[in-house]
Amino acid sequence: MKPNRRELLYIGLAGLLPQNLLAQTGKVNLHQEILSLAGEYEQKRRARFAAVQSADELKFLQTELRKLFLELIGGLPTERNVLNIKLTGEFEEKNYIVRKIVFESLPGYFVPAVVYLPKAGRGPFPGIISPCGHSRNGKAHGEYQILHANLASRGFVVLCYDPVGQGERSQFWDSGKKQSKYNLGCGEHAVLGSALELLGMSLARYRIWDGMRAIDALGTFPEVDPARIGCVGNSGGGTLTSYLTALDERVKAAAIGCYITTLPRRMGNRIQMDPSSDPEQDIHGFLSGGIDHAGLLAMCAPRPTLICSATLDFFPIEGARESFAEARHLYQAAGAGNKIAKVEAENRHSLSKPLRENVYGWFGHWLAGEPEIRPSTEIEIKPRPDADLLACRDGQVSVSFHSRNMLEIAIAESQSTRPSKQKSLKAILNLEPERADPLIAERGLGLEKGQILILFINGNESPDWRNARDCVKAVHAGGYGTVLVEPRGTGSRKSPELNWNISYTDAISSVEANIAYNASLVGRSLIGLRVADVLMAVDMMIKEYKPAKLLLCGSGDAALLALFSAALEPRVNGLILDQMLASYKKALTNSGHALSESNLVHGILKDYGDIADLIRESAPGPILCTAINEPDDFEPSPRLQTEKSRLVDSPAILTDWLGRHFRGNS
C-alpha cells in the first residue's frame, strides 16, 4: 500500500530530525536565538554591500533590493485613480497660507492633508512631502507645524497628510464616543498590520501608496516645481521617508529623522525601550532578505539624503552610525560621497530644533540652490490648535466622506490576486526541525509504556498546566499518561531579561508581540518555531513510550500549536483545544479585532486557509473544543465536540470525552 499524503509528510519531517533527540534539553533562549539569527543575516548583508565598488554594481544591488522590497510588502497598486482633490478650508499666517484638502489615495479611500504655501517669492517652488510620525493628532502635531511653517517661510510648498490610523483617519472610529476603538497611532497600526500580515501583505504597502499619491497631489499645485521634490519625516515619518525615497525616484532629496539604525540593534532593545507595535516597520523577511536600514539608504543613492539622529533615542545611535558608514561607502561607489550626511543632537527621540535647522539648510542647498550646506536659524512659530488643521467637518474622513475601510480594500485586492496554487503548511510555517528545542517539563506519575499519552502544551496566554490540578488529576485517575511540553519562550522558558513592566501577552503591546515582530523580521513566526518543538516532543515520546494513542492538549496560544502540529503529524490520535481562536478572518472585519503577532502566520489566509481548514486537515482522531468563541465557524463533524465551559472549570468534560473515544485506555 502506498503511503498517504500525511505519512509522506511525516517521513519527510522525520528525516530532518536530529538523531540525538533525547539530548534536547530545552535551554535555548528564544529571544537570544532570534537575535543570533539576525546577526548572521546582518553579516552576510554587510559583506555583500562592502563588495560594491562601482556605480554599475550599486545599480544592480538597488534593482534587486527594490524588487525584493516590493515582494515583501505584497506589491503596490497598479493603477492611479483620479485624486479628486477637495479644498475644505484655508487660513493665512504672516509668511504663508495653509490650505486644507482631502484626496483619494484609492477609490473611495480618503486622505486629509494640509498644504503650506509661501507668500513671498515667485514660483514654481520646491515641494516637500512630510509623512507624520506616530502622533495621535497626525498633521496637527506641534513639532510638525513648526517644521512646515519654517519650510514654507523659506520658499517651500509643504504637503503633510494624516497616516492611516492617525488624526482624521481612524479605521475603527466610535462615533458615539468620538474616539478610536484602539489608540490612534500604534494601537490602530497593530490591529491593521496583523490583519494584513494574514493576507501576505504589510501595512507598509498602504502607507507607501498614500505617500506616493501625496506626491501626485503635491504635483497638481501650480506653485510646485515637480522636478524639485523633497521628503522629510521623523520617527514613523522617518520610516516612510526612507521607504518613499527608496521606491519613488521623484523624491530628489530626503531628510530622515530618528529612524535609521540597524535592525539587530533595534531588535535587541525594543522591548525594554519602546515596546509599542509598529507593523509597518517590521516587514516580514526584511532582515533575512538582506535589506535592513542600510539597504533603504542604498536604494536612495545617489540622491541627497540627510540622516538626523538623537543620541538618546530608542533607535540606537550606534546603529545609525554603522548604517551611515555603510551608506557612505555605497554613495562613494556612485561618485556621490558628498550627497549623504549625518547630524546628531544630544536629545531623546524627537526632531528637535538642532535637527530641524539642519533640515532647512539641507533642502536649501539641494532643492533651492543655496551655495552652502549649513544650518538655518529657525523662525519662532506658535502651533495652532488641532481644530484649525482639521480637513474634515466632522474630524474624521470615515464620517465626513464615508471613506472606505482599509481592510475592506485589502480583502478585495487579496481576492483578486489569490494564487492559483496554494503553499504547503510546512512551507508557510518555515518549519525548521533541525532547530527544534522542546523542554519536557514534567512527566506524570506512573507514566508507563503502552499507555494512552496526553501531551499537555504550555503557552503564554493561559496558566501553566501544572496549576490546573483538578484537570490533570482527573486525567491521571482515568489511567492516562501525561507529559508537559514547553516550546521555546513559553511557560517557565520566558526570557527572564524581558520581564519588563508591560504585559507579556497583550495583543497591542507586549513582550510576546515584540519577540514575534523580531521573528518576522528574520522570516519566521513564533507558531512555526514552536510547532517544530511540539513535533519533536511528539517524536521523542513515541520513541520512548510507544503509547497506544497520543493526544495533544493546549489552551489559548498553545491550542493553536496543538492544532498546527496535528495538521502536520499523522501519529496524533486526538486533540483537546481550549479557549482557542476560532478564525483568523475575524481580524479582517471593519470593526477590528486585536490579534497578537505571536499568534500569526504570515500569508496563511492567502496561501493556505483558516483555522477551520486546519481542523479539517488535522489527523483524523476526535477533537474536543472547549470555551471556543464562535464555534459555528467550524463545520459540523462527528469527530468534533464543542463545549462552552473552560476545561479547567469542568474537568468532567475532558474525562467523559476521553471515556467515550478512548474507552479501555487503548
XYZ file of C-alpha atoms in Angstrom, residues 283-627:
345
model
C 8.180 43.826 7.364
C 8.274 40.034 7.217
C 11.679 38.882 5.953
C 13.099 42.412 5.780
C 16.294 41.420 7.586
C 16.632 37.843 6.376
C 16.078 39.104 2.821
C 19.133 41.334 3.144
C 17.671 44.861 3.213
C 17.846 46.434 6.703
C 18.170 50.217 7.087
C 21.437 50.311 5.159
C 19.568 48.736 2.254
C 16.990 51.525 2.347
C 19.795 54.074 2.167
C 21.380 52.099 -0.664
C 18.172 52.499 -2.662
C 18.228 56.271 -2.022
C 21.687 56.715 -3.602
C 22.872 58.917 -5.200
C 20.084 61.351 -4.250
C 20.950 63.704 -1.355
C 19.982 62.097 1.955
C 20.415 63.562 5.439
C 20.242 61.248 8.469
C 19.024 63.099 11.570
C 19.637 61.197 14.804
C 19.145 61.719 18.537
C 21.932 60.289 20.675
C 19.491 59.286 23.457
C 16.962 57.710 21.094
C 15.466 54.232 21.425
C 16.629 53.800 17.822
C 20.215 53.021 18.897
C 22.663 55.728 17.860
C 25.396 53.109 17.354
C 23.252 51.544 14.626
C 22.690 54.928 12.988
C 26.433 55.442 12.770
C 27.003 51.943 11.386
C 24.314 52.273 8.701
C 25.608 55.714 7.752
C 29.112 54.288 7.282
C 27.747 51.552 5.005
C 25.667 54.014 3.033
C 28.563 56.446 2.631
C 30.617 53.634 1.077
C 27.827 52.995 -1.449
C 27.401 56.690 -2.228
C 31.150 56.934 -2.796
C 30.960 53.977 -5.172
C 28.419 56.018 -7.143
C 30.686 59.087 -7.093
C 28.283 60.928 -4.777
C 30.006 60.846 -1.406
C 29.049 64.474 -0.738
C 25.329 63.700 -1.062
C 24.908 61.786 2.158
C 25.378 63.327 5.594
C 24.580 62.682 9.219
C 23.728 65.087 12.025
C 23.266 64.210 15.695
C 21.533 66.039 18.530
C 22.055 65.336 22.234
C 18.363 64.692 22.751
C 15.807 61.973 23.160
C 13.504 60.780 20.381
C 12.294 63.892 18.525
C 13.023 66.069 15.514
C 14.429 68.681 17.863
C 15.311 72.254 16.914
C 19.002 71.496 16.093
C 17.913 68.736 13.716
C 15.194 70.882 12.115
C 17.672 73.691 11.478
C 19.923 71.234 9.645
C 16.932 70.080 7.582
C 16.282 73.668 6.430
C 19.895 74.016 5.318
C 19.919 70.619 3.605
C 16.867 71.343 1.464
C 18.004 74.930 0.949
C 21.146 73.673 -0.769
C 19.906 70.633 -2.674
C 16.451 71.889 -3.706
C 16.610 75.697 -3.544
C 20.130 76.200 -4.904
C 21.755 77.790 -1.875
C 25.560 77.683 -2.324
C 26.431 76.081 1.021
C 25.011 73.382 3.287
C 24.663 74.909 6.718
C 22.029 75.051 9.473
C 19.443 77.775 9.066
C 18.195 79.568 12.175
C 14.613 78.619 12.951
C 11.817 81.188 12.928
C 9.735 81.085 16.096
C 6.321 79.605 15.374
C 3.381 79.167 17.729
C 1.489 75.995 16.750
C -2.225 76.443 16.139
C -4.918 74.384 17.911
C -5.615 70.965 16.411
C -9.082 72.032 15.272
C -7.588 74.656 12.948
C -5.898 71.946 10.880
C -8.879 69.625 10.528
C -9.675 68.997 6.872
C -12.999 67.263 7.611
C -16.083 68.965 9.017
C -16.661 66.078 11.431
C -12.984 65.482 12.173
C -12.922 62.027 10.532
C -12.903 61.052 6.850
C -14.989 57.960 7.651
C -17.786 60.267 8.872
C -17.499 63.316 6.621
C -16.633 61.474 3.394
C -17.747 57.902 4.180
C -14.221 56.754 3.423
C -13.792 53.045 2.815
C -12.095 50.970 5.482
C -8.562 49.895 4.586
C -9.221 46.254 5.467
C -12.178 46.179 3.097
C -9.870 47.336 0.307
C -7.141 44.861 1.275
C -9.548 41.910 1.219
C -10.790 42.868 -2.243
C -7.248 43.228 -3.553
C -6.159 39.971 -1.959
C -9.018 38.053 -3.513
C -8.215 39.438 -6.952
C -4.589 38.311 -6.682
C -5.065 34.983 -4.832
C -2.528 32.458 -6.167
C -3.885 29.517 -8.152
C -1.623 27.078 -6.294
C -1.564 27.112 -2.529
C 1.572 26.508 -0.473
C 2.074 23.587 1.865
C 1.563 24.197 5.554
C 5.181 23.170 6.165
C 6.392 25.869 3.752
C 4.118 28.532 5.229
C 5.398 27.808 8.737
C 9.009 27.779 7.509
C 9.379 24.672 9.618
C 12.939 24.034 10.798
C 13.030 20.704 12.660
C 16.796 20.936 12.995
C 16.395 23.974 15.247
C 13.681 22.474 17.448
C 14.319 22.558 21.191
C 11.377 21.326 23.300
C 11.539 21.035 27.047
C 9.842 18.029 28.614
C 8.976 19.961 31.733
C 7.175 17.226 33.654
C 6.194 13.570 33.278
C 3.094 12.321 35.066
C 3.434 9.913 37.995
C 3.263 6.275 36.990
C 3.912 7.016 33.317
C 4.351 3.694 31.539
C 4.946 2.391 28.062
C 1.869 1.476 26.061
C -0.485 3.909 27.803
C -2.662 6.458 26.094
C -0.467 9.529 26.402
C -1.642 13.148 26.577
C 0.928 15.829 25.792
C -0.106 18.999 27.607
C 1.472 22.031 25.900
C 2.264 25.155 27.884
C 1.756 28.542 26.260
C 1.721 32.134 27.499
C -1.964 33.068 27.237
C -3.178 30.590 29.852
C -1.948 29.289 33.222
C 0.681 26.585 33.489
C -0.967 23.163 33.212
C 0.733 22.225 36.482
C -1.657 24.678 38.139
C -4.716 23.005 36.595
C -4.574 20.334 39.300
C -8.199 19.156 39.120
C -7.987 18.667 35.373
C -4.688 16.770 35.413
C -5.723 14.738 38.478
C -8.879 13.604 36.692
C -6.829 12.521 33.683
C -4.453 10.538 35.895
C -7.401 8.901 37.664
C -8.578 7.599 34.311
C -5.281 5.826 33.798
C -3.925 8.126 31.122
C -0.274 9.094 30.987
C 0.667 12.775 30.866
C 3.681 14.753 29.727
C 4.085 18.530 29.930
C 5.864 20.137 26.972
C 7.187 23.696 26.879
C 8.124 25.051 23.442
C 10.665 27.845 23.200
C 9.689 31.027 25.016
C 6.645 29.585 26.821
C 5.816 28.797 30.417
C 8.964 28.621 32.513
C 11.024 29.355 29.383
C 10.029 33.010 29.112
C 13.074 35.190 28.580
C 13.997 36.332 32.113
C 15.698 39.520 30.934
C 12.499 40.625 29.199
C 10.062 40.580 32.108
C 9.653 44.318 31.764
C 6.878 46.439 33.238
C 4.496 45.643 30.384
C 2.081 42.838 29.644
C 3.676 39.623 28.449
C 0.839 38.753 26.055
C -1.228 41.871 25.234
C -2.109 41.910 21.539
C -1.245 45.583 21.054
C 1.971 45.944 23.027
C 3.697 43.133 24.912
C 6.854 41.101 25.290
C 5.377 38.282 23.172
C 4.293 40.635 20.383
C 7.747 42.196 20.211
C 9.535 38.842 20.118
C 7.112 37.852 17.354
C 7.894 41.017 15.354
C 11.593 40.215 15.709
C 10.929 36.704 14.430
C 9.007 38.129 11.486
C 11.948 40.341 10.504
C 14.070 37.203 10.114
C 11.340 35.417 8.149
C 9.943 33.279 10.980
C 6.831 33.084 13.119
C 6.568 32.082 16.755
C 3.984 29.492 15.749
C 6.392 27.950 13.229
C 9.240 27.829 15.744
C 7.067 26.350 18.475
C 5.274 23.836 16.270
C 8.702 22.420 15.397
C 9.255 21.965 19.143
C 5.911 20.196 19.613
C 6.563 17.881 16.675
C 9.938 16.928 18.093
C 8.373 16.278 21.512
C 5.777 14.010 19.876
C 8.511 12.037 18.170
C 10.534 11.789 21.377
C 7.590 10.472 23.383
C 6.550 7.969 20.731
C 10.073 6.555 20.578
C 10.433 6.463 24.349
C 6.981 5.244 25.476
C 5.407 3.701 22.365
C 1.964 4.892 23.513
C -1.221 3.147 22.421
C -2.574 6.566 21.431
C -1.117 10.063 21.607
C -3.206 13.199 22.165
C -2.276 16.870 22.220
C -3.840 19.361 24.628
C -3.355 23.137 24.660
C -5.121 26.285 25.775
C -5.090 29.746 24.134
C -1.945 30.164 22.056
C -0.900 26.596 22.908
C -4.169 25.297 21.434
C -3.080 26.756 18.104
C 0.260 24.966 18.472
C -1.554 21.683 19.085
C -3.786 22.196 16.054
C -0.977 23.151 13.668
C 1.062 20.195 14.907
C -1.814 17.758 14.362
C -2.237 19.078 10.821
C 1.373 18.031 10.156
C 1.737 14.888 12.284
C -0.401 11.838 11.347
C 0.522 9.993 14.552
C -1.563 12.386 16.674
C -4.745 10.493 17.574
C -6.780 13.244 19.214
C -6.907 16.952 20.053
C -8.058 18.882 23.118
C -8.298 22.587 22.261
C -9.263 25.050 24.975
C -10.023 28.787 24.553
C -8.616 28.786 21.046
C -9.066 31.481 18.430
C -11.837 30.250 16.119
C -10.950 32.180 12.972
C -8.208 34.400 11.618
C -10.751 36.084 9.354
C -12.231 37.839 12.369
C -9.180 40.129 12.277
C -10.272 41.337 8.830
C -13.602 42.831 9.881
C -14.146 46.595 9.753
C -14.869 46.620 13.481
C -11.303 45.450 14.137
C -10.004 42.597 16.233
C -6.717 42.816 18.096
C -4.760 39.686 17.237
C -1.287 39.291 18.703
C 1.607 38.916 16.291
C 2.607 35.846 18.304
C -0.482 34.001 17.003
C 0.023 34.939 13.351
C 1.421 33.080 10.398
C 2.409 35.337 7.504
C 0.174 34.833 4.460
C -1.802 31.901 5.832
C -5.186 33.188 4.614
C -3.770 33.854 1.162
C -1.683 30.723 0.730
C -3.450 28.091 2.821
C -6.697 28.761 4.646
C -8.253 29.481 8.030
C -8.402 27.660 11.355
C -11.425 25.667 10.186
C -9.242 24.314 7.374
C -6.645 23.244 9.931
C -9.382 21.421 11.866
C -10.375 19.647 8.672
C -6.751 18.843 7.774
C -5.681 17.632 11.216
C -5.036 13.969 11.955
C -8.367 12.102 11.784
C -8.876 11.450 15.507
C -11.590 13.024 17.701
C -11.370 16.708 18.676
C -12.680 18.395 21.813
C -13.029 22.213 21.667
C -13.845 23.975 24.925
C -14.619 27.663 25.501
